[in-house]
Tab-separated table of N, CA, C and O in Angstrom:
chain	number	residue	atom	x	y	z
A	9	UNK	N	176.460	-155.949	71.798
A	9	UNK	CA	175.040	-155.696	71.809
A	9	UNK	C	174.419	-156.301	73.067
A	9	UNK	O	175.019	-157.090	73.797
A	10	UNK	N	173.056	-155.831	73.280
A	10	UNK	CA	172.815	-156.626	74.445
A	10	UNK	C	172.333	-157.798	74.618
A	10	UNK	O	171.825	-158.408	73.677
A	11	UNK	N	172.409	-158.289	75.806
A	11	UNK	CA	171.739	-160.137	75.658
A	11	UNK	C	170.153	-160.360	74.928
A	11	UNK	O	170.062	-161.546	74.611
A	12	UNK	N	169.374	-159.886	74.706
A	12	UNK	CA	168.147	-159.718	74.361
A	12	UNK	C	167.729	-158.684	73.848
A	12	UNK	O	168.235	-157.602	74.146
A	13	UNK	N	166.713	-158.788	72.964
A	13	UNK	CA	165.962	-157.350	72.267
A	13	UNK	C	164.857	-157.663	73.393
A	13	UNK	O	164.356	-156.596	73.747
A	14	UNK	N	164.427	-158.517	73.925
A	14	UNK	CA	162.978	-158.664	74.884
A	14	UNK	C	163.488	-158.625	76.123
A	14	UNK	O	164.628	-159.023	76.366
A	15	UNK	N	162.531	-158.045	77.189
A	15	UNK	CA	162.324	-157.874	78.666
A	15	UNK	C	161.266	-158.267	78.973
A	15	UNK	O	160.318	-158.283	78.188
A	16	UNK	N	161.194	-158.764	80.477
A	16	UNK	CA	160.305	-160.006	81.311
A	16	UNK	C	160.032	-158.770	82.213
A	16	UNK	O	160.889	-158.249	82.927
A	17	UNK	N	158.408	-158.254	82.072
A	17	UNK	CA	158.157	-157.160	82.891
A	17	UNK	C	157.250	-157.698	83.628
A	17	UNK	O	156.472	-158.506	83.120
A	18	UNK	N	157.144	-157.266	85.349
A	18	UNK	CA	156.425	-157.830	85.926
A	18	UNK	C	155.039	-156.955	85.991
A	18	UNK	O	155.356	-155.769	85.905
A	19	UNK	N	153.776	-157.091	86.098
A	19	UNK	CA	152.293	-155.787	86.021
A	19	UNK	C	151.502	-156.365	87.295
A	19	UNK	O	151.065	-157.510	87.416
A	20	UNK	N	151.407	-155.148	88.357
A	20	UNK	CA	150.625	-155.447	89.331
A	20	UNK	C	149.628	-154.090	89.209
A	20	UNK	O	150.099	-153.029	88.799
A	21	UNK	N	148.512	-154.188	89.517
A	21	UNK	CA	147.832	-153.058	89.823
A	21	UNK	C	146.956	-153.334	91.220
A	21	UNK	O	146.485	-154.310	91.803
A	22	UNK	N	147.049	-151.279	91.483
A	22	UNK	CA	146.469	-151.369	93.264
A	22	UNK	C	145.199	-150.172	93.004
A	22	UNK	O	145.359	-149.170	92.307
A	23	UNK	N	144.269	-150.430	93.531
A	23	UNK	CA	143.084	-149.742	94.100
A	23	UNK	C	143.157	-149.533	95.824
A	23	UNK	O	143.379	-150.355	96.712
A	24	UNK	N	142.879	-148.119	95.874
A	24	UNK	CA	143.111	-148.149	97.166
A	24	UNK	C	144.207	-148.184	98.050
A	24	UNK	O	144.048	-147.520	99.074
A	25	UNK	N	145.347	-148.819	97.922
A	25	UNK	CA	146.536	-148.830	98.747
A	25	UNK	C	146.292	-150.540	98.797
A	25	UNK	O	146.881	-151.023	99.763
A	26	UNK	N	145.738	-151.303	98.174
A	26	UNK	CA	145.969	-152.792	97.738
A	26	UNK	C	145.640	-153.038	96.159
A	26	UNK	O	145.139	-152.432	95.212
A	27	UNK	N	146.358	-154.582	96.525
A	27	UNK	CA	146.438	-155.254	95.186
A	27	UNK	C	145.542	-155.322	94.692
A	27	UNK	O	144.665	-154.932	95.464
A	28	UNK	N	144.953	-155.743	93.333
A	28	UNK	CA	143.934	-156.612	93.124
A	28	UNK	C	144.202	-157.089	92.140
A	28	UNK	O	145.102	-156.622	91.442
A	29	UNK	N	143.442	-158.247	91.762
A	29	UNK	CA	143.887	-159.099	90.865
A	29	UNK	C	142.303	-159.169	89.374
A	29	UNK	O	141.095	-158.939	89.334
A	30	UNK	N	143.205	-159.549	88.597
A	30	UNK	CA	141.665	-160.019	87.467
A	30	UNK	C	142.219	-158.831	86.785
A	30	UNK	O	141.780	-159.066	85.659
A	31	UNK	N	142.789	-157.863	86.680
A	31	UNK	CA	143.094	-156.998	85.877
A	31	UNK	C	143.361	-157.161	84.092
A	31	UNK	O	144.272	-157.934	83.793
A	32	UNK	N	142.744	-156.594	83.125
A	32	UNK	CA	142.969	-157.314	82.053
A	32	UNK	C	144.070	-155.806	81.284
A	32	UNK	O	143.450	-154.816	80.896
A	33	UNK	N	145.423	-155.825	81.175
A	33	UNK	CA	146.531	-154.490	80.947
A	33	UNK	C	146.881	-154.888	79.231
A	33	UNK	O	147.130	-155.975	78.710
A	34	UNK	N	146.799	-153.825	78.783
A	34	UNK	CA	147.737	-154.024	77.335
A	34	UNK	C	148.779	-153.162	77.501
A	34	UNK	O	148.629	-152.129	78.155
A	35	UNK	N	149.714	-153.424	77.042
A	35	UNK	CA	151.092	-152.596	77.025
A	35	UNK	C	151.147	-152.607	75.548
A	35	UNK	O	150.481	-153.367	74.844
A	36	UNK	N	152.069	-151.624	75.077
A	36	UNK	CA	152.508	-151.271	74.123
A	36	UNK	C	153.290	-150.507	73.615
A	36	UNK	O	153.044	-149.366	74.007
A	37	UNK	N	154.271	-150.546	72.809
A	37	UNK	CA	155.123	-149.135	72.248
A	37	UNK	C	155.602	-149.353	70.686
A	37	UNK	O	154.974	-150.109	69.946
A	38	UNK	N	156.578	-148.744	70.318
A	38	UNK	CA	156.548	-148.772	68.942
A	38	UNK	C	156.839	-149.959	68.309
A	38	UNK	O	156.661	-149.948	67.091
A	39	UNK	N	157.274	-151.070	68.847
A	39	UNK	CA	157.782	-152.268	68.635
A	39	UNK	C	156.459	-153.388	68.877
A	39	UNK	O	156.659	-154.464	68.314
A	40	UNK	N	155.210	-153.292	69.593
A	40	UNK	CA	154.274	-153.997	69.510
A	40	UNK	C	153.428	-154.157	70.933
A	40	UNK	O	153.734	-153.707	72.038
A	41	UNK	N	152.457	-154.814	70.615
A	41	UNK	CA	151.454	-154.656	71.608
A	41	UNK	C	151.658	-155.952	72.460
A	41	UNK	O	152.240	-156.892	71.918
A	42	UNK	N	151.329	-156.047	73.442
A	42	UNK	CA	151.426	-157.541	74.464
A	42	UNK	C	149.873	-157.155	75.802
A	42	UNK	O	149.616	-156.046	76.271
A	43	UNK	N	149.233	-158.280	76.050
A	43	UNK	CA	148.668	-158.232	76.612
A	43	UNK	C	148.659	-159.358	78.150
A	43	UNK	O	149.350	-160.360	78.334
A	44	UNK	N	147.637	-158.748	79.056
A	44	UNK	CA	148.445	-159.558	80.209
A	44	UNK	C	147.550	-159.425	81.679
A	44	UNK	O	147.287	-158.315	82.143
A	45	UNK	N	147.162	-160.572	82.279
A	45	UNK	CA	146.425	-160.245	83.544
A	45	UNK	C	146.884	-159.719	84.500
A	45	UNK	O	147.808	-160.497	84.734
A	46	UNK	N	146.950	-158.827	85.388
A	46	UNK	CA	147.379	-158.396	86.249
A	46	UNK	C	147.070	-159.160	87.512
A	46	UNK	O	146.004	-159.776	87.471
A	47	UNK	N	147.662	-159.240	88.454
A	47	UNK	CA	149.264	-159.174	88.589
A	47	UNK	C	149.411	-160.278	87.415
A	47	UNK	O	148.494	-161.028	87.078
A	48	UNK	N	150.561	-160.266	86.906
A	48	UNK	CA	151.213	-161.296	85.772
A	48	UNK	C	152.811	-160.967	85.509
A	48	UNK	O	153.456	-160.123	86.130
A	49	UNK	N	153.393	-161.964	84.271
A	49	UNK	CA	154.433	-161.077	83.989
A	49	UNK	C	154.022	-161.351	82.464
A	49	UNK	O	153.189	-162.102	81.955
A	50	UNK	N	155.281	-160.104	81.755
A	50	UNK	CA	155.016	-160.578	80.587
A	50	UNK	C	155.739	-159.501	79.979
A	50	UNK	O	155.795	-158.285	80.164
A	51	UNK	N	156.533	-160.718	78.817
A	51	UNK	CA	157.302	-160.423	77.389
A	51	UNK	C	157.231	-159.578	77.005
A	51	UNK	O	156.060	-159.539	76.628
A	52	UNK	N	157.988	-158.070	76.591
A	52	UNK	CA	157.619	-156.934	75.893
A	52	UNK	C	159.069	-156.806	75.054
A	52	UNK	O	160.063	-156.649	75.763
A	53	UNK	N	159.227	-156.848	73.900
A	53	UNK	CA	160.272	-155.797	72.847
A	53	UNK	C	160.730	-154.588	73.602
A	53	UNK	O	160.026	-153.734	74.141
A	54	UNK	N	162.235	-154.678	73.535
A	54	UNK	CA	162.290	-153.427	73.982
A	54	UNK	C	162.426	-152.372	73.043
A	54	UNK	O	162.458	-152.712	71.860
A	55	UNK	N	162.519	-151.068	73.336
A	55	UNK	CA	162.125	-149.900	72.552
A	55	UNK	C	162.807	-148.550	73.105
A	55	UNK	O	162.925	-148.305	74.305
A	56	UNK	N	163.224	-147.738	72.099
A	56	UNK	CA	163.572	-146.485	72.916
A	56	UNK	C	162.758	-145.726	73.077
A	56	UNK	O	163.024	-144.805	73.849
A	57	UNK	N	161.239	-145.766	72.351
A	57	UNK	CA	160.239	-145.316	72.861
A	57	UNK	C	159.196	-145.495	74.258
A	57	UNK	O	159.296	-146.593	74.806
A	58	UNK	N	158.348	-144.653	74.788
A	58	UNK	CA	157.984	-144.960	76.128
A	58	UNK	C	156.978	-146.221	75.406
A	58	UNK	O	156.655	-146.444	74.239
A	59	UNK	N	156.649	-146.947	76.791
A	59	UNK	CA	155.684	-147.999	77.115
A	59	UNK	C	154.406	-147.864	77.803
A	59	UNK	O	154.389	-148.077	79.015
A	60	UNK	N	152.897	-147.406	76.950
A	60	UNK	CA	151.979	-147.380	76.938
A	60	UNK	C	151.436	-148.322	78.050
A	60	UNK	O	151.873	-149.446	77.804
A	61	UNK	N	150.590	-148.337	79.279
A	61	UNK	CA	149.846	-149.067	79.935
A	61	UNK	C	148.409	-148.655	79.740
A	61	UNK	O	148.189	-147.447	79.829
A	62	UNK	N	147.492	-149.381	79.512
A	62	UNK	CA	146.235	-149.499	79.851
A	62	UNK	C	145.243	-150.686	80.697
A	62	UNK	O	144.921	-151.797	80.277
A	63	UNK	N	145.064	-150.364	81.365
A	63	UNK	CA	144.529	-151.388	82.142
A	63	UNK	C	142.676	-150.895	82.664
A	63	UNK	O	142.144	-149.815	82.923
A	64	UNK	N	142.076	-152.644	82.610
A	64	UNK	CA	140.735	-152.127	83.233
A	64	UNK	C	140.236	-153.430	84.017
A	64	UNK	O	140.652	-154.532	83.657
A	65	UNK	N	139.500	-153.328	84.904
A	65	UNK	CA	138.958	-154.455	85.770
A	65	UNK	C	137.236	-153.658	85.374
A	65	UNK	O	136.926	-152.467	85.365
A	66	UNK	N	136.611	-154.582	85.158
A	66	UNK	CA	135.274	-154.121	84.488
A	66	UNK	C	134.204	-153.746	86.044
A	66	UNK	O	134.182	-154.094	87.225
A	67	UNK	N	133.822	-153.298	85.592
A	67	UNK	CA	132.942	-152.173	86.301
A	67	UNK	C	133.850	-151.827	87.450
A	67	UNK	O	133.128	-151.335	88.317
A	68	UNK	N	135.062	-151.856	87.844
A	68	UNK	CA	135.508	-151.915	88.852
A	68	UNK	C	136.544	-150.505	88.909
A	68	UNK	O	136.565	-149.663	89.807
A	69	UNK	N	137.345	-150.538	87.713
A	69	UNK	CA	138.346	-149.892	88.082
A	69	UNK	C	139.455	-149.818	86.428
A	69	UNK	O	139.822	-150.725	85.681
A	70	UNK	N	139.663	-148.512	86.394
A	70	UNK	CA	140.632	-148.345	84.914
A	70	UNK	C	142.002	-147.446	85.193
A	70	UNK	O	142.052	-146.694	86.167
A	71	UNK	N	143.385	-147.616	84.029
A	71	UNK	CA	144.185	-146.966	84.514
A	71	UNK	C	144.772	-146.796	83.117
A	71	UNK	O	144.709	-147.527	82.129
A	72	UNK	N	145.512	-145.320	83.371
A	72	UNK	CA	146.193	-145.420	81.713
A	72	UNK	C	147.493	-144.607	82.523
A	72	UNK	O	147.575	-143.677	83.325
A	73	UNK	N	148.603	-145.673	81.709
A	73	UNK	CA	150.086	-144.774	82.101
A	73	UNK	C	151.090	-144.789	81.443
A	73	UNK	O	151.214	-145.822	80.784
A	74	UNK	N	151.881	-144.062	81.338
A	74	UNK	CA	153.061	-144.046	80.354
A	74	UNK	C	154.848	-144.271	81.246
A	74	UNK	O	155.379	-143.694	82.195
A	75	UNK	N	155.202	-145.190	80.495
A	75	UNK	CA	157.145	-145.289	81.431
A	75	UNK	C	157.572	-144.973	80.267
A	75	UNK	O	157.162	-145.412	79.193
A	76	UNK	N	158.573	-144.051	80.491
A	76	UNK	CA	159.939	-143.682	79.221
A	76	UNK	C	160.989	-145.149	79.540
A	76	UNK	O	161.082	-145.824	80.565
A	77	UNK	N	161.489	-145.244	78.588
A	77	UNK	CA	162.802	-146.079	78.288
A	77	UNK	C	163.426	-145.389	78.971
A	77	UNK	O	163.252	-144.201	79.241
A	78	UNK	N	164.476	-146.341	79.416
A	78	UNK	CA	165.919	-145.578	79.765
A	78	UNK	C	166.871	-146.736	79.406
A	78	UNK	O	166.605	-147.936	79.479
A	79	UNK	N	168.039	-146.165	79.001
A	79	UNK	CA	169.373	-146.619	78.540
A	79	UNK	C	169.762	-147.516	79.652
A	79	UNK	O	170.020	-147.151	80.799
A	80	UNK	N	169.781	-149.059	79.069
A	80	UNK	CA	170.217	-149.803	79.892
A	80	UNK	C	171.818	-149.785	80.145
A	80	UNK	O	172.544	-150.215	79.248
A	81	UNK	N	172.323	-149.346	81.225
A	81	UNK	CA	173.609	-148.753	81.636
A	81	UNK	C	174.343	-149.950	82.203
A	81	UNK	O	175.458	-149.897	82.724
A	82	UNK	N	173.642	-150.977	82.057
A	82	UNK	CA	174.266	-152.492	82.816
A	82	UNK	C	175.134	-153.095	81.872
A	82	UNK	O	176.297	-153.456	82.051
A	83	UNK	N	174.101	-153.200	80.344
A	83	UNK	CA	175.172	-153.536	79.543
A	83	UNK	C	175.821	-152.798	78.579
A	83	UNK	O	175.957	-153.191	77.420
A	84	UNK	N	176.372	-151.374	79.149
A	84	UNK	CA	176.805	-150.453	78.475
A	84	UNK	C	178.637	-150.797	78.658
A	84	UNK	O	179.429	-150.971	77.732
A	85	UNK	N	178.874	-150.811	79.836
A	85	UNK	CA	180.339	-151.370	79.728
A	85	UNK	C	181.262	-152.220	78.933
A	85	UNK	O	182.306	-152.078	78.296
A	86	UNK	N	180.132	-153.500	79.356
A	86	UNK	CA	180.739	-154.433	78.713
A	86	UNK	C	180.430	-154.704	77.353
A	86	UNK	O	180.984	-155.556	76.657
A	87	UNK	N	179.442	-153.871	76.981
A	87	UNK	CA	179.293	-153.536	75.339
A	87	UNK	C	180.202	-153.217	74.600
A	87	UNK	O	180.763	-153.967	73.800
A	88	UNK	N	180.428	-152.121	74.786
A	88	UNK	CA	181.802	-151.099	74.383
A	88	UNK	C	183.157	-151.668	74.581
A	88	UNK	O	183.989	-151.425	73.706
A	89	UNK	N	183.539	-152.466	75.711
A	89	UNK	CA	184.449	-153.106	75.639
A	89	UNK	C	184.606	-154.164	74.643
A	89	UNK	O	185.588	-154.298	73.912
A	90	UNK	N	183.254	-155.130	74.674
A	90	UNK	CA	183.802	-156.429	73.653
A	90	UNK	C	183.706	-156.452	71.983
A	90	UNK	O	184.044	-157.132	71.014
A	91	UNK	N	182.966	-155.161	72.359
A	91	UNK	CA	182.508	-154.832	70.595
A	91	UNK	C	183.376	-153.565	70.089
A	91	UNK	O	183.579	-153.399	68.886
A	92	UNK	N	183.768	-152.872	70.857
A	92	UNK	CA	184.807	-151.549	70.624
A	92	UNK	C	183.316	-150.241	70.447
A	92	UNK	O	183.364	-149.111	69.960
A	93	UNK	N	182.591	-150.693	70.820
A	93	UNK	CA	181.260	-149.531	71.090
A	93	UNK	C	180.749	-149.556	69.897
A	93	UNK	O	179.939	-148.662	69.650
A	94	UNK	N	181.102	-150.713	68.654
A	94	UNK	CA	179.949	-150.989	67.384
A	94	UNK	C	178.586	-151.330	68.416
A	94	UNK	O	177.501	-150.871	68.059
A	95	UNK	N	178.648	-151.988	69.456
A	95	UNK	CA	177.129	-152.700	69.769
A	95	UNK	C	176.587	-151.731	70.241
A	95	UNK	O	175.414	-151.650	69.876
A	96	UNK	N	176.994	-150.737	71.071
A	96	UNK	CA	176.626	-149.412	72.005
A	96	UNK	C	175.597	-148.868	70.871
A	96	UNK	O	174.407	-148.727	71.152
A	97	UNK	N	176.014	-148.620	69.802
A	97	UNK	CA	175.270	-147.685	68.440
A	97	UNK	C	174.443	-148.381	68.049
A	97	UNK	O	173.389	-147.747	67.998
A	98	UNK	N	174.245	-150.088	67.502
A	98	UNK	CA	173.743	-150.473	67.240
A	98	UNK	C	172.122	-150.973	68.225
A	98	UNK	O	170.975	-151.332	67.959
A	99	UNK	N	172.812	-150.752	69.217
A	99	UNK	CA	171.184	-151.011	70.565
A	99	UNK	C	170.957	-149.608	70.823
A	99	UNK	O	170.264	-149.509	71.835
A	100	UNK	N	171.138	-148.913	70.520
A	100	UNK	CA	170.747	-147.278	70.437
A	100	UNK	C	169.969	-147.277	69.740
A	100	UNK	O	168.870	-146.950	70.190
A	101	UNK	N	170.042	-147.579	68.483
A	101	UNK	CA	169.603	-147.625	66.937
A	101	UNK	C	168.382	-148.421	67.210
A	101	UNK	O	167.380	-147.843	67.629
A	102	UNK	N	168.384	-149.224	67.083
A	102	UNK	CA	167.409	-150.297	67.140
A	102	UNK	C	166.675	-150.546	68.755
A	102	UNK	O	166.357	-151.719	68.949
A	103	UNK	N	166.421	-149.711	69.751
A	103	UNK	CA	166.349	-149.887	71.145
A	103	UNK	C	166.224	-151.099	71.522
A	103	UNK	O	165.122	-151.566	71.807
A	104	UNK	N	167.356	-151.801	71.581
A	104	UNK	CA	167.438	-152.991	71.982
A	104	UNK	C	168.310	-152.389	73.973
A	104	UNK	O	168.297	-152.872	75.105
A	105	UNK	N	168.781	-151.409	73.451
A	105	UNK	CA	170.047	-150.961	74.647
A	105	UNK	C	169.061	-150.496	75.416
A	105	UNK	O	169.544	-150.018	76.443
A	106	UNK	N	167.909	-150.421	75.386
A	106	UNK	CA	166.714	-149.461	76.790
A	106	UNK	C	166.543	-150.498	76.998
A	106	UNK	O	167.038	-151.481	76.448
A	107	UNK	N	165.510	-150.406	78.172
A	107	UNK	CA	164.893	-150.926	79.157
A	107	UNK	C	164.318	-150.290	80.058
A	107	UNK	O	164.778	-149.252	80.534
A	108	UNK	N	163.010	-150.935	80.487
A	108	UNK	CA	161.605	-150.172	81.445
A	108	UNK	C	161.863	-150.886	82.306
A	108	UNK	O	162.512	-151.885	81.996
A	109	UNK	N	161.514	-150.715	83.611
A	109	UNK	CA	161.143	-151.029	85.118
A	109	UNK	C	160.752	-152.343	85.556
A	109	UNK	O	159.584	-152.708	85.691
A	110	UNK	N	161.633	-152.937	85.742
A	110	UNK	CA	161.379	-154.692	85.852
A	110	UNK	C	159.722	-155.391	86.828
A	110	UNK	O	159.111	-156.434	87.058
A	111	UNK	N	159.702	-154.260	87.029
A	111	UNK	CA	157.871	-154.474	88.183
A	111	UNK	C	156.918	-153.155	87.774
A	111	UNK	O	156.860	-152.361	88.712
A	112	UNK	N	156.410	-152.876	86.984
A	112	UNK	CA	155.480	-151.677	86.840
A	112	UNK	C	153.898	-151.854	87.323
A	112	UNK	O	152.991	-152.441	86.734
A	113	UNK	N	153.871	-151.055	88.760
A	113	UNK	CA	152.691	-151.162	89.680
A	113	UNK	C	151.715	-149.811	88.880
A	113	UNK	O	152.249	-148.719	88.692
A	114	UNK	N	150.740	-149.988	88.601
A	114	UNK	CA	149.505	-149.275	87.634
A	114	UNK	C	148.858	-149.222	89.140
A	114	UNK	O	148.835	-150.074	90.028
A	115	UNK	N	148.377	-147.978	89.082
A	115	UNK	CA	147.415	-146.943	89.867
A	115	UNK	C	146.134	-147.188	88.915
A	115	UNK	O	145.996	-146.785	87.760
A	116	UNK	N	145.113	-148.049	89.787
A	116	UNK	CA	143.876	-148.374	89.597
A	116	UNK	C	143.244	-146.862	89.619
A	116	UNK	O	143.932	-146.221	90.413
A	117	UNK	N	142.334	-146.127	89.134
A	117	UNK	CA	140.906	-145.064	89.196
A	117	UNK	C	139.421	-145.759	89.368
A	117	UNK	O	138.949	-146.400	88.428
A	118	UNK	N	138.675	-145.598	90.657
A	118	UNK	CA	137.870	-146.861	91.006
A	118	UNK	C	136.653	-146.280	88.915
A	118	UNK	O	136.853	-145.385	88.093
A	119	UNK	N	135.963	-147.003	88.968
A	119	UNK	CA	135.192	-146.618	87.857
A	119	UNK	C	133.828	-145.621	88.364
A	119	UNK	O	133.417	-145.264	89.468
A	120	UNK	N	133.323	-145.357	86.773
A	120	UNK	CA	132.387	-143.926	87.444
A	120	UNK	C	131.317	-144.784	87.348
A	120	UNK	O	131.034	-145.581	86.454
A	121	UNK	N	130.550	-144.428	88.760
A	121	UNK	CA	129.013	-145.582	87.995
A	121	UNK	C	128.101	-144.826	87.739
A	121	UNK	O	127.759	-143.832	88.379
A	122	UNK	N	127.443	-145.453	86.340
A	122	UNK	CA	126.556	-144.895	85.369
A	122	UNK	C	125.393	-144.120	86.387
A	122	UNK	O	125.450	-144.005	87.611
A	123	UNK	N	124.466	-143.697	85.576
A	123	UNK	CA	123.457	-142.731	86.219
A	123	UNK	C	122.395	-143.853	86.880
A	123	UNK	O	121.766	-143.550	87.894
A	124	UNK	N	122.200	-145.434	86.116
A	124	UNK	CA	121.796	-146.023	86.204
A	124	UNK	C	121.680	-146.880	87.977
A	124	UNK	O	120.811	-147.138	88.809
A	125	UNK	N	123.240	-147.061	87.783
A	125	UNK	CA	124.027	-147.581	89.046
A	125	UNK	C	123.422	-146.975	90.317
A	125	UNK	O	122.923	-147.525	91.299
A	126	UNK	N	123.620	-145.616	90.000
A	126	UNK	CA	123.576	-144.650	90.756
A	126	UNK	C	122.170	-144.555	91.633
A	126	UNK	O	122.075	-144.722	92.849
A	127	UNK	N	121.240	-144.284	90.820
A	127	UNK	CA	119.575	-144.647	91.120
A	127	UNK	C	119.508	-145.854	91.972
A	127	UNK	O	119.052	-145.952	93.112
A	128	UNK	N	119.874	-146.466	91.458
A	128	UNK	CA	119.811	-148.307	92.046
A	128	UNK	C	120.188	-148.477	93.531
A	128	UNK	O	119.813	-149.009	94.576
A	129	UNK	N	121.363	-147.538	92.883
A	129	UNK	CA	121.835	-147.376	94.811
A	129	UNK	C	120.901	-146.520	96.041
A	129	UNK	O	120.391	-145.409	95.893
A	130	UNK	N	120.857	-147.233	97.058
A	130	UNK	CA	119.689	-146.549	97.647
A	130	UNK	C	120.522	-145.394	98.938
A	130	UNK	O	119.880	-144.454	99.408
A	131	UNK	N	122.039	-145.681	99.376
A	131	UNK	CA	122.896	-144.837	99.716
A	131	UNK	C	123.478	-143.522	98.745
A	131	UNK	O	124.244	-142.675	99.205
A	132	UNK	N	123.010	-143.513	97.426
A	132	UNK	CA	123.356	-142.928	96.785
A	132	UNK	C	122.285	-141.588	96.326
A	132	UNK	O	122.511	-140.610	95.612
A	133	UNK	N	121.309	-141.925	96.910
A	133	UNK	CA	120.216	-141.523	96.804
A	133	UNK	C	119.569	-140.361	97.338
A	133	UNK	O	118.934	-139.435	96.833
A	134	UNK	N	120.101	-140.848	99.160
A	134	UNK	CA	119.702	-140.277	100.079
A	134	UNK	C	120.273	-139.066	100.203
A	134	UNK	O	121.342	-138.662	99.746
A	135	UNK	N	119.028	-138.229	101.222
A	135	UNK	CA	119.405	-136.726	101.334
A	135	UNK	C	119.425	-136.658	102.695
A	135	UNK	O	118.616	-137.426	103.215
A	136	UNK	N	120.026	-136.047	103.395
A	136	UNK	CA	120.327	-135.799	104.830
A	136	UNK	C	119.702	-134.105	105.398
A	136	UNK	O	119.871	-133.743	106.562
């Protein structure tokens, strides 16, 4: 079976073609929810189901994304070898054998500003 049912995922998110930070992300999939500042890292169950991102920086910027699992193929060898491929079935079964993307970078969407915002703004305003 494999060394862990949990993975240490790293969450950065970019606006623009940079970082930014203060990001507040929930992840989630069928195994449970974890929450986490961006950039950060953080603890997730693994799952053979995909891994839900949502992320928002308030008035600033929101993102929603989805990663599929994939079959962790690292400890597929030596699975099958020390267990005779009982563990192979059993982390199948139970997605302990997946694993998501050890750094998952979230694509910031800047936010929409209200009608309010908008007025306020005096570049926003103007007519040419």
């Amino acid at each position: 079976m494999s060394d862990s049912p949990t993975q240490q995922l790293e969450v950065r998110a970019v606006l623009d073609y940079r970082e930014i930070g203060g990001v507040g992300c929930i992840l989630s999939n069928d195994a449970g929810r974890w929450y986490v500042v961006a950039p950060g890292r953080v603890t997730v169950t693994r799952n053979k189901g995909p891994l839900s991102i949502s992320c928002k920086k308030r008035d600033v910027a929101t993102a929603a994304e989805t990663v599929r699992a994939q079959l962790d193929t690292g400890n597929l060898v030596g699975n099958v070898v020390t267990t005779a491929g009982i563990g192979h079935y059993v982390d199948r079964y139970s997605g302990a054998g997946y694993g998501y993307p050890a750094i998952l970078t979230v694509l910031m969407q800047p936010a929409e500003k209200t009608a309010a915002a908008a007025a306020a703004d005096p570049v926003a305003t103007r007519m040419f």
